[in-house]
Amino acid sequence: MIAKKSENILLIILRYFREGKCLEAMTCLKRIFAGKEQSLLGLDLEQTLKQLRLENDSETCKRLNENTRQSHPGWVELLCSLFQYYVERERGSANVIDHFENLFKNTKWLLDEQRQQIFQFLCKQVFSEQYKIVQIMKKKAKDSEAVKRASHAQETLESKSLQIFQEMGREINLQNMQRLKLLNANQQMKIYFKSFKFDRAADCDKVEKEQNLLLTSPKQDQVTYHYYKGRILIFHSKFVDASQYLTKVLQECPRTQKGISCARQVLKYLIPINMFMGRYPKKELIEQFKEYDLLCTSVKQGNIAGLQEAIDKYRQIWIKRSLLILMDQLKVLCYRNLCRKVWLINQKGNKILLNQFQKAFRISHPQNNNPTISEVCCIIANLIYLQLIQGQIYLNNVKDIYAITLSPDPFKNRPHEINWQN
């Protein structure tokens, strides 16, 4: 069907729905959410709502109205909510929050086999829309108070979004819609990660314990779930498991523009955790992620000063990616690699004086150019406790100096084998 150029797009969508053309209707919906239908702003609100609801006294309109509601219950109210939401969003109005909630709560009736695709699309829009609203509000703000209201709106919208997904989740469970459970959990984890509520995100990953849930869910939702699962495991310092999940996601990324973008997002987390397994990125990869250049080189060489410089230089990036704590764990790995160098310089001897390590620490960390033996003892004792070094510190009573007795292969334990929660 060819739509008339002057025809209201909402009426076109309603006609598509009435004729069962869901794909064509979704194309129009995407244009509205993308803000490409500015002509809607020029429409009279009351008149448009009357048109959508077919509120006319004529018998023809009454019959058409009744047919629409019988064949597609909810389409009319959904489009009315969408129109009100779109107008308020584009104006940057604070009232948009109420319309945001009404719009997405009106999607529950789409939970059936025929309309599942539309539900999935709207479900994914919840997350992107909440940030779009704040962006438009800040752009339209004319004073500092309006900017504050926009920032406050972000917290409110995050809370509303979680309520929407929790309500959707209950409806999905009631109707036993297995294919949508993982999508719902993924969207909740996305919001929790964005708002730095990692403990709440960890609660959502329990859905995989449900029998066959991963197998019955769409491939795209499985891959998204594995990505968030990998990030949750990073917080638990389970680097081997995290690496396996993220590697699996990387392998599933298609060779398209969107797939390459997803792969880059995965590599931001995979590169640092692979260091704990002795896997350092190649030069070609480092060229795409400049922030990891000095970091990787410093950890590999046991250069404490270089590592600290890399952490400080890109601190805002590590905070944004929630990797700042991981950087501190890389310091431990850096000290371990530095101690291994001292062991190699001493021809893998099984007894080494601690002043040898003291000299290495002094060179590697110029800002602390005079570390005491007590500091050196403390660092090495921690490495021994974490089993990153197999050995024992002792005091030579004759010479009154500290030394360390090492096992034949003191660095045999790989960093990924350590229980970092100790």
CSV table of C-alpha atoms in Angstrom, one decimal:
chain,number,residue,atom,x,y,z
A,1,MET,CA,0.0,0.0,0.0
A,2,ILE,CA,1.4,3.4,-0.9
A,3,ALA,CA,0.8,6.0,1.8
A,4,LYS,CA,-0.2,9.5,0.9
A,5,LYS,CA,2.5,12.1,1.7
A,6,SER,CA,0.2,14.3,3.6
A,7,GLU,CA,-1.3,11.5,5.6
A,8,ASN,CA,-0.6,11.4,9.3
A,9,ILE,CA,2.0,8.7,10.0
A,10,LEU,CA,0.1,7.5,13.1
A,11,LEU,CA,-2.9,6.7,10.9
A,12,ILE,CA,-0.7,4.9,8.4
A,13,ILE,CA,0.7,2.8,11.2
A,14,LEU,CA,-2.8,2.0,12.5
A,15,ARG,CA,-3.8,1.0,9.0
A,16,TYR,CA,-0.8,-1.3,8.7
A,17,PHE,CA,-1.6,-2.9,12.0
A,18,ARG,CA,-5.2,-3.4,10.9
A,19,GLU,CA,-4.0,-5.2,7.8
A,20,GLY,CA,-1.5,-7.3,9.7
A,21,LYS,CA,1.6,-5.6,8.1
A,22,CYS,CA,3.7,-5.5,11.3
A,23,LEU,CA,7.1,-5.1,9.5
A,24,GLU,CA,5.9,-2.0,7.7
A,25,ALA,CA,4.4,-0.6,10.9
A,26,MET,CA,7.7,-1.2,12.7
A,27,THR,CA,9.6,0.7,10.0
A,28,CYS,CA,7.3,3.7,10.7
A,29,LEU,CA,7.7,3.3,14.5
A,30,LYS,CA,11.5,3.4,14.1
A,31,ARG,CA,11.3,6.7,12.2
A,32,ILE,CA,9.2,8.2,15.1
A,33,PHE,CA,11.6,7.1,17.8
A,34,ALA,CA,14.6,8.3,15.7
A,35,GLY,CA,13.0,11.8,15.7
A,36,LYS,CA,12.5,11.8,11.9
A,37,GLU,CA,8.8,12.7,12.0
A,38,GLN,CA,9.0,16.3,13.0
A,39,SER,CA,5.7,16.9,11.2
A,40,LEU,CA,3.9,15.3,14.2
A,41,LEU,CA,4.8,18.4,16.3
A,42,GLY,CA,2.6,20.6,14.1
A,43,LEU,CA,-0.5,18.5,14.7
A,44,ASP,CA,-3.2,19.5,17.1
A,45,LEU,CA,-3.1,17.2,20.1
A,46,GLU,CA,-6.8,16.9,20.7
A,47,GLN,CA,-7.8,16.5,17.0
A,48,THR,CA,-5.1,13.9,16.4
A,49,LEU,CA,-6.2,11.8,19.4
A,50,LYS,CA,-9.8,12.0,18.2
A,51,GLN,CA,-8.7,10.9,14.7
A,52,LEU,CA,-6.8,7.9,16.2
A,53,ARG,CA,-9.6,7.0,18.5
A,54,LEU,CA,-12.1,7.5,15.6
A,55,GLU,CA,-14.3,9.6,17.9
A,56,ASN,CA,-16.9,10.6,15.4
A,57,ASP,CA,-20.7,10.4,15.5
A,58,SER,CA,-21.0,8.9,12.1
A,59,GLU,CA,-22.0,5.2,11.9
A,60,THR,CA,-19.1,4.5,9.5
A,61,CYS,CA,-16.5,5.7,12.0
A,62,LYS,CA,-18.2,3.8,14.9
A,63,ARG,CA,-18.1,0.5,12.9
A,64,LEU,CA,-14.5,1.1,11.9
A,65,ASN,CA,-13.6,1.9,15.5
A,66,GLU,CA,-15.2,-1.3,16.7
A,67,ASN,CA,-13.5,-3.4,14.0
A,68,THR,CA,-10.1,-1.9,14.9
A,69,ARG,CA,-10.5,-2.6,18.6
A,70,GLN,CA,-11.7,-6.2,18.0
A,71,SER,CA,-8.9,-7.2,15.6
A,72,HIS,CA,-6.1,-5.3,17.3
A,73,PRO,CA,-7.0,-4.4,20.9
A,74,GLY,CA,-4.6,-1.8,22.3
A,75,TRP,CA,-3.2,-0.5,19.0
A,76,VAL,CA,-5.2,2.7,19.3
A,77,GLU,CA,-4.2,3.5,22.9
A,78,LEU,CA,-0.6,2.5,22.2
A,79,LEU,CA,-0.4,5.0,19.3
A,80,CYS,CA,-2.1,7.7,21.4
A,81,SER,CA,0.5,7.2,24.1
A,82,LEU,CA,3.2,7.3,21.5
A,83,PHE,CA,2.0,10.5,20.0
A,84,GLN,CA,1.8,12.3,23.5
A,85,TYR,CA,5.2,10.9,24.5
A,86,TYR,CA,6.8,12.0,21.2
A,87,VAL,CA,5.5,15.6,21.4
A,88,GLU,CA,6.6,16.0,25.1
A,89,ARG,CA,10.0,14.5,24.4
A,90,GLU,CA,10.8,16.7,21.4
A,91,ARG,CA,9.8,19.8,23.5
A,92,GLY,CA,12.1,18.8,26.3
A,93,SER,CA,9.2,18.9,28.8
A,94,ALA,CA,9.4,17.4,32.3
A,95,ASN,CA,6.0,15.8,31.7
A,96,VAL,CA,7.6,13.4,29.3
A,97,ILE,CA,8.4,11.0,32.3
A,98,ASP,CA,4.8,10.2,32.9
A,99,HIS,CA,4.1,9.6,29.1
A,100,PHE,CA,7.3,7.5,29.0
A,101,GLU,CA,5.9,5.2,31.7
A,102,ASN,CA,2.4,5.1,30.1
A,103,LEU,CA,3.8,4.3,26.7
A,104,PHE,CA,5.9,1.3,27.7
A,105,LYS,CA,3.4,-0.1,30.2
A,106,ASN,CA,0.9,-0.2,27.4
A,107,THR,CA,3.0,-2.9,25.6
A,108,LYS,CA,2.0,-5.8,27.8
A,109,TRP,CA,-0.8,-6.9,25.6
A,110,LEU,CA,1.7,-7.4,22.8
A,111,LEU,CA,2.9,-10.6,24.5
A,112,ASP,CA,1.6,-13.2,22.1
A,113,GLU,CA,3.1,-15.0,19.1
A,114,GLN,CA,1.7,-12.6,16.5
A,115,ARG,CA,2.9,-9.4,18.0
A,116,GLN,CA,6.1,-10.6,19.8
A,117,GLN,CA,8.4,-8.8,17.3
A,118,ILE,CA,6.8,-5.5,18.1
A,119,PHE,CA,7.1,-6.2,21.8
A,120,GLN,CA,10.8,-7.0,21.5
A,121,PHE,CA,11.4,-3.7,19.5
A,122,LEU,CA,9.7,-1.6,22.1
A,123,CYS,CA,11.4,-3.5,25.0
A,124,LYS,CA,14.8,-2.5,23.5
A,125,GLN,CA,13.7,1.1,23.1
A,126,VAL,CA,13.2,1.6,26.8
A,127,PHE,CA,16.9,1.9,27.5
A,128,SER,CA,17.8,4.2,24.6
A,129,GLU,CA,14.8,6.4,25.1
A,130,GLN,CA,15.6,7.3,28.7
A,131,TYR,CA,19.0,8.8,27.7
A,132,LYS,CA,17.5,10.4,24.6
A,133,ILE,CA,15.0,12.2,26.8
A,134,VAL,CA,17.7,13.6,29.1
A,135,GLN,CA,19.8,14.7,26.1
A,136,ILE,CA,16.9,16.6,24.6
A,137,MET,CA,16.0,18.2,28.0
A,138,LYS,CA,19.6,19.4,28.5
A,139,LYS,CA,19.7,20.8,24.9
A,140,LYS,CA,16.4,22.7,25.4
A,141,ALA,CA,17.4,23.9,28.9
A,142,LYS,CA,17.6,27.7,29.2
A,143,ASP,CA,18.9,28.0,32.7
A,144,SER,CA,20.9,26.1,35.4
A,145,GLU,CA,17.7,25.0,37.1
A,146,ALA,CA,16.5,23.3,33.9
A,147,VAL,CA,19.8,21.5,33.6
A,148,LYS,CA,19.4,20.3,37.2
A,149,ARG,CA,15.9,19.0,36.4
A,150,ALA,CA,17.3,17.1,33.4
A,151,SER,CA,20.0,15.4,35.6
A,152,HIS,CA,17.4,14.5,38.2
A,153,ALA,CA,15.1,13.2,35.4
A,154,GLN,CA,17.8,10.6,34.5
A,155,GLU,CA,17.6,9.0,37.9
A,156,THR,CA,13.8,9.0,37.8
A,157,LEU,CA,13.8,7.5,34.3
A,158,GLU,CA,16.2,4.7,35.4
A,159,SER,CA,13.9,3.9,38.3
A,160,LYS,CA,10.8,3.9,36.0
A,161,SER,CA,12.6,1.7,33.4
A,162,LEU,CA,13.4,-0.9,36.0
A,163,GLN,CA,9.8,-0.9,37.2
A,164,ILE,CA,8.6,-1.3,33.6
A,165,PHE,CA,11.0,-4.3,33.1
A,166,GLN,CA,10.0,-5.9,36.4
A,167,GLU,CA,6.3,-5.6,35.5
A,168,MET,CA,7.1,-7.0,32.0
A,169,GLY,CA,9.0,-9.8,33.7
A,170,ARG,CA,6.0,-10.8,35.8
A,171,GLU,CA,3.7,-10.8,32.7
A,172,ILE,CA,6.3,-12.9,30.8
A,173,ASN,CA,6.4,-15.4,33.6
A,174,LEU,CA,2.6,-15.5,33.8
A,175,GLN,CA,2.3,-16.2,30.1
A,176,ASN,CA,5.3,-18.5,30.2
A,177,MET,CA,7.0,-16.7,27.3
A,178,GLN,CA,10.4,-18.4,27.6
A,179,ARG,CA,11.9,-16.6,24.5
A,180,LEU,CA,11.5,-13.2,26.2
A,181,LYS,CA,12.9,-13.9,29.7
A,182,LEU,CA,16.5,-13.5,28.7
A,183,LEU,CA,15.7,-10.3,26.7
A,184,ASN,CA,14.1,-8.9,29.9
A,185,ALA,CA,17.0,-9.8,32.1
A,186,ASN,CA,19.6,-8.3,29.6
A,187,GLN,CA,17.7,-5.0,29.5
A,188,GLN,CA,17.7,-4.8,33.3
A,189,MET,CA,21.5,-5.6,33.5
A,190,LYS,CA,22.1,-2.9,30.9
A,191,ILE,CA,20.4,-0.3,33.2
A,192,TYR,CA,22.2,-1.5,36.3
A,193,PHE,CA,25.6,-1.4,34.6
A,194,LYS,CA,25.0,2.1,33.3
A,195,SER,CA,24.0,3.3,36.8
A,196,PHE,CA,26.9,1.5,38.5
A,197,LYS,CA,24.6,-0.8,40.5
A,198,PHE,CA,26.7,-3.9,39.9
A,199,ASP,CA,25.3,-5.9,42.9
A,200,ARG,CA,21.8,-5.6,41.4
A,201,ALA,CA,23.1,-6.7,38.0
A,202,ALA,CA,24.5,-9.9,39.5
A,203,ASP,CA,21.0,-10.8,40.7
A,204,CYS,CA,19.7,-10.8,37.1
A,205,ASP,CA,22.3,-13.4,35.9
A,206,LYS,CA,20.5,-16.1,37.9
A,207,VAL,CA,18.0,-16.6,35.0
A,208,GLU,CA,20.4,-19.0,33.3
A,209,LYS,CA,19.7,-21.5,36.1
A,210,GLU,CA,16.3,-22.0,34.6
A,211,GLN,CA,16.3,-25.2,32.6
A,212,ASN,CA,17.0,-24.8,28.9
A,213,LEU,CA,16.5,-21.0,29.1
A,214,LEU,CA,19.7,-20.2,27.2
A,215,LEU,CA,18.9,-22.8,24.5
A,216,THR,CA,15.4,-21.7,23.9
A,217,SER,CA,16.3,-17.9,23.7
A,218,PRO,CA,17.3,-16.2,20.4
A,219,LYS,CA,21.0,-16.2,19.6
A,220,GLN,CA,21.3,-12.4,19.9
A,221,ASP,CA,19.9,-12.5,23.5
A,222,GLN,CA,22.3,-15.4,24.4
A,223,VAL,CA,25.3,-13.4,23.1
A,224,THR,CA,24.2,-10.2,25.0
A,225,TYR,CA,23.7,-12.3,28.2
A,226,HIS,CA,27.2,-13.8,27.9
A,227,TYR,CA,28.7,-10.3,27.6
A,228,TYR,CA,27.1,-9.1,30.8
A,229,LYS,CA,27.9,-12.4,32.6
A,230,GLY,CA,31.6,-11.9,31.6
A,231,ARG,CA,31.5,-8.4,33.1
A,232,ILE,CA,29.9,-9.6,36.3
A,233,LEU,CA,32.6,-12.3,36.7
A,234,ILE,CA,35.3,-9.5,36.4
A,235,PHE,CA,33.9,-8.0,39.6
A,236,HIS,CA,34.2,-11.4,41.3
A,237,SER,CA,37.8,-11.6,40.1
A,238,LYS,CA,37.1,-14.8,38.2
A,239,PHE,CA,39.2,-13.9,35.3
A,240,VAL,CA,39.4,-17.3,33.6
A,241,ASP,CA,35.6,-17.6,33.5
A,242,ALA,CA,35.2,-14.0,32.4
A,243,SER,CA,37.7,-14.5,29.6
A,244,GLN,CA,35.8,-17.6,28.4
A,245,TYR,CA,32.5,-15.8,28.3
A,246,LEU,CA,33.9,-12.6,26.6
A,247,THR,CA,35.9,-14.7,24.1
A,248,LYS,CA,32.7,-16.6,23.2
A,249,VAL,CA,31.0,-13.2,22.6
A,250,LEU,CA,33.9,-12.0,20.4
A,251,GLN,CA,33.7,-15.1,18.2
A,252,GLU,CA,30.0,-14.6,17.7
A,253,CYS,CA,30.3,-11.0,16.5
A,254,PRO,CA,29.4,-10.8,12.8
A,255,ARG,CA,31.7,-9.1,10.3
A,256,THR,CA,29.4,-6.2,9.8
A,257,GLN,CA,29.7,-2.5,10.9
A,258,LYS,CA,27.5,-3.3,14.0
A,259,GLY,CA,29.4,-6.5,14.7
A,260,ILE,CA,32.8,-4.7,14.6
A,261,SER,CA,31.4,-2.1,17.0
A,262,CYS,CA,30.3,-4.9,19.4
A,263,ALA,CA,33.7,-6.6,19.1
A,264,ARG,CA,35.5,-3.3,20.1
A,265,GLN,CA,33.2,-3.0,23.2
A,266,VAL,CA,34.1,-6.6,24.2
A,267,LEU,CA,37.9,-6.1,23.7
A,268,LYS,CA,37.8,-3.1,26.1
A,269,TYR,CA,37.3,-5.7,28.9
A,270,LEU,CA,39.0,-8.7,27.3
A,271,ILE,CA,42.4,-7.1,26.9
A,272,PRO,CA,43.1,-6.3,30.6
A,273,ILE,CA,41.7,-9.6,32.0
A,274,ASN,CA,43.8,-11.6,29.5
A,275,MET,CA,46.9,-10.1,31.0
A,276,PHE,CA,46.3,-12.2,34.1
A,277,MET,CA,46.7,-15.3,31.9
A,278,GLY,CA,49.9,-14.0,30.3
A,279,ARG,CA,48.1,-13.1,27.1
A,280,TYR,CA,49.2,-9.6,25.9
A,281,PRO,CA,47.7,-7.9,22.8
A,282,LYS,CA,49.6,-7.7,19.6
A,283,LYS,CA,50.8,-4.5,18.1
A,284,GLU,CA,47.9,-4.3,15.5
A,285,LEU,CA,45.4,-4.5,18.4
A,286,ILE,CA,47.2,-1.9,20.5
A,287,GLU,CA,47.0,0.6,17.7
A,288,GLN,CA,43.2,0.5,17.9
A,289,PHE,CA,43.3,0.8,21.7
A,290,LYS,CA,46.0,3.4,22.5
A,291,GLU,CA,45.0,3.5,26.2
A,292,TYR,CA,46.3,-0.1,26.7
A,293,ASP,CA,49.8,0.6,25.1
A,294,LEU,CA,51.7,1.9,28.1
A,295,LEU,CA,49.5,-0.3,30.5
A,296,CYS,CA,50.4,-3.6,28.8
A,297,THR,CA,54.1,-2.7,28.3
A,298,SER,CA,54.5,-1.7,32.0
A,299,VAL,CA,52.8,-4.8,33.4
A,300,LYS,CA,54.9,-7.1,31.1
A,301,GLN,CA,58.1,-5.3,32.1
A,302,GLY,CA,57.2,-4.9,35.8
A,303,ASN,CA,57.4,-1.1,35.5
A,304,ILE,CA,55.5,0.2,38.5
A,305,ALA,CA,55.9,3.9,37.5
A,306,GLY,CA,54.8,3.3,33.9
A,307,LEU,CA,51.7,1.4,35.2
A,308,GLN,CA,50.8,4.2,37.6
A,309,GLU,CA,51.2,6.7,34.8
A,310,ALA,CA,48.9,4.7,32.5
A,311,ILE,CA,46.3,4.5,35.3
A,312,ASP,CA,46.4,8.2,36.1
A,313,LYS,CA,46.4,9.3,32.4
A,314,TYR,CA,43.3,7.3,31.5
A,315,ARG,CA,41.6,7.4,34.9
A,316,GLN,CA,38.3,8.7,33.5
A,317,ILE,CA,38.2,5.9,31.0
A,318,TRP,CA,38.8,3.2,33.6
A,319,ILE,CA,36.1,4.7,35.8
A,320,LYS,CA,33.6,4.9,32.9
A,321,ARG,CA,34.4,1.2,32.1
A,322,SER,CA,34.2,0.2,35.8
A,323,LEU,CA,37.8,-1.1,35.6
A,324,LEU,CA,39.5,1.1,38.2
A,325,ILE,CA,39.7,-1.7,40.8
A,326,LEU,CA,41.0,-4.1,38.2
A,327,MET,CA,43.9,-1.6,37.6
A,328,ASP,CA,44.9,-2.1,41.3
A,329,GLN,CA,45.0,-5.9,40.8
A,330,LEU,CA,47.2,-5.3,37.8
A,331,LYS,CA,49.7,-3.6,40.2
A,332,VAL,CA,50.0,-6.9,42.0
A,333,LEU,CA,50.7,-8.6,38.7
A,334,CYS,CA,53.3,-6.0,37.9
A,335,TYR,CA,55.1,-6.5,41.2
A,336,ARG,CA,55.1,-10.3,40.5
A,337,ASN,CA,56.7,-9.8,37.1
A,338,LEU,CA,59.3,-7.4,38.6
A,339,CYS,CA,60.2,-10.0,41.2
A,340,ARG,CA,60.5,-12.7,38.5
A,341,LYS,CA,63.1,-10.4,36.7
A,342,VAL,CA,65.1,-10.2,39.9
A,343,TRP,CA,65.0,-14.0,40.2
A,344,LEU,CA,66.2,-14.4,36.6
A,345,ILE,CA,69.0,-11.8,37.1
A,346,ASN,CA,70.2,-13.9,40.1
A,347,GLN,CA,70.4,-16.9,37.8
A,348,LYS,CA,67.2,-18.5,39.3
A,349,GLY,CA,68.9,-18.8,42.7
A,350,ASN,CA,66.9,-20.3,45.5
A,351,LYS,CA,68.2,-17.8,48.1
A,352,ILE,CA,68.1,-14.0,47.3
A,353,LEU,CA,68.7,-11.1,49.7
A,354,LEU,CA,65.7,-8.7,50.0
A,355,ASN,CA,68.0,-5.7,49.3
A,356,GLN,CA,68.2,-7.0,45.7
A,357,PHE,CA,64.4,-6.6,45.4
A,358,GLN,CA,64.7,-3.2,47.2
A,359,LYS,CA,67.0,-2.0,44.4
A,360,ALA,CA,64.6,-3.2,41.7
A,361,PHE,CA,61.7,-1.5,43.4
A,362,ARG,CA,63.7,1.8,43.6
A,363,ILE,CA,64.5,1.7,39.9
A,364,SER,CA,60.9,0.7,38.9
A,365,HIS,CA,59.2,3.3,41.0
A,366,PRO,CA,61.2,6.6,40.9
A,367,GLN,CA,58.6,8.4,43.0
A,368,ASN,CA,59.3,6.1,45.9
A,369,ASN,CA,63.1,6.0,45.3
A,370,ASN,CA,63.9,4.8,48.8
A,371,PRO,CA,61.6,1.9,49.8
A,372,THR,CA,62.4,0.5,53.2
A,373,ILE,CA,63.1,-3.2,53.8
A,374,SER,CA,59.8,-3.3,55.7
A,375,GLU,CA,57.9,-2.1,52.6
A,376,VAL,CA,59.7,-4.7,50.4
A,377,CYS,CA,58.9,-7.4,53.0
A,378,CYS,CA,55.2,-6.4,53.0
A,379,ILE,CA,54.9,-6.5,49.2
A,380,ILE,CA,56.6,-9.9,48.8
A,381,ALA,CA,54.7,-11.3,51.8
A,382,ASN,CA,51.5,-10.4,50.0
A,383,LEU,CA,52.7,-12.1,46.8
A,384,ILE,CA,53.6,-15.2,48.8
A,385,TYR,CA,50.1,-15.2,50.4
A,386,LEU,CA,48.5,-14.9,47.0
A,387,GLN,CA,50.7,-17.8,45.9
A,388,LEU,CA,52.2,-15.6,43.1
A,389,ILE,CA,55.6,-16.5,44.6
A,390,GLN,CA,56.5,-19.9,46.1
A,391,GLY,CA,58.9,-19.0,48.9
A,392,GLN,CA,59.5,-17.9,52.4
A,393,ILE,CA,61.0,-14.8,54.0
A,394,TYR,CA,63.5,-15.3,56.7
A,395,LEU,CA,66.0,-13.3,58.9
A,396,ASN,CA,69.7,-14.2,58.7
A,397,ASN,CA,70.6,-13.7,62.4
A,398,VAL,CA,74.4,-13.7,61.7
A,399,LYS,CA,74.3,-10.8,59.2
A,400,ASP,CA,71.0,-9.4,60.5
A,401,ILE,CA,69.6,-9.2,57.0
A,402,TYR,CA,66.4,-10.4,55.4
A,403,ALA,CA,66.4,-12.9,52.6
A,404,ILE,CA,63.9,-15.1,50.8
A,405,THR,CA,64.1,-18.8,50.2
A,406,LEU,CA,62.5,-19.8,46.9
A,407,SER,CA,61.2,-23.1,45.6
A,408,PRO,CA,62.8,-24.6,42.5
A,409,ASP,CA,60.0,-23.0,40.3
A,410,PRO,CA,58.7,-20.1,42.4
A,411,PHE,CA,56.7,-18.5,39.7
A,412,LYS,CA,54.9,-21.7,38.3
A,413,ASN,CA,51.5,-20.5,39.5
A,414,ARG,CA,49.9,-18.3,36.9
A,415,PRO,CA,48.0,-15.2,38.1
A,416,HIS,CA,44.7,-16.5,36.8
A,417,GLU,CA,44.9,-19.5,39.1
A,418,ILE,CA,44.9,-17.3,42.2
A,419,ASN,CA,41.9,-16.8,44.4
A,420,TRP,CA,42.0,-13.0,44.2
A,421,GLN,CA,39.2,-12.6,46.7
A,422,ASN,CA,41.8,-13.5,49.4
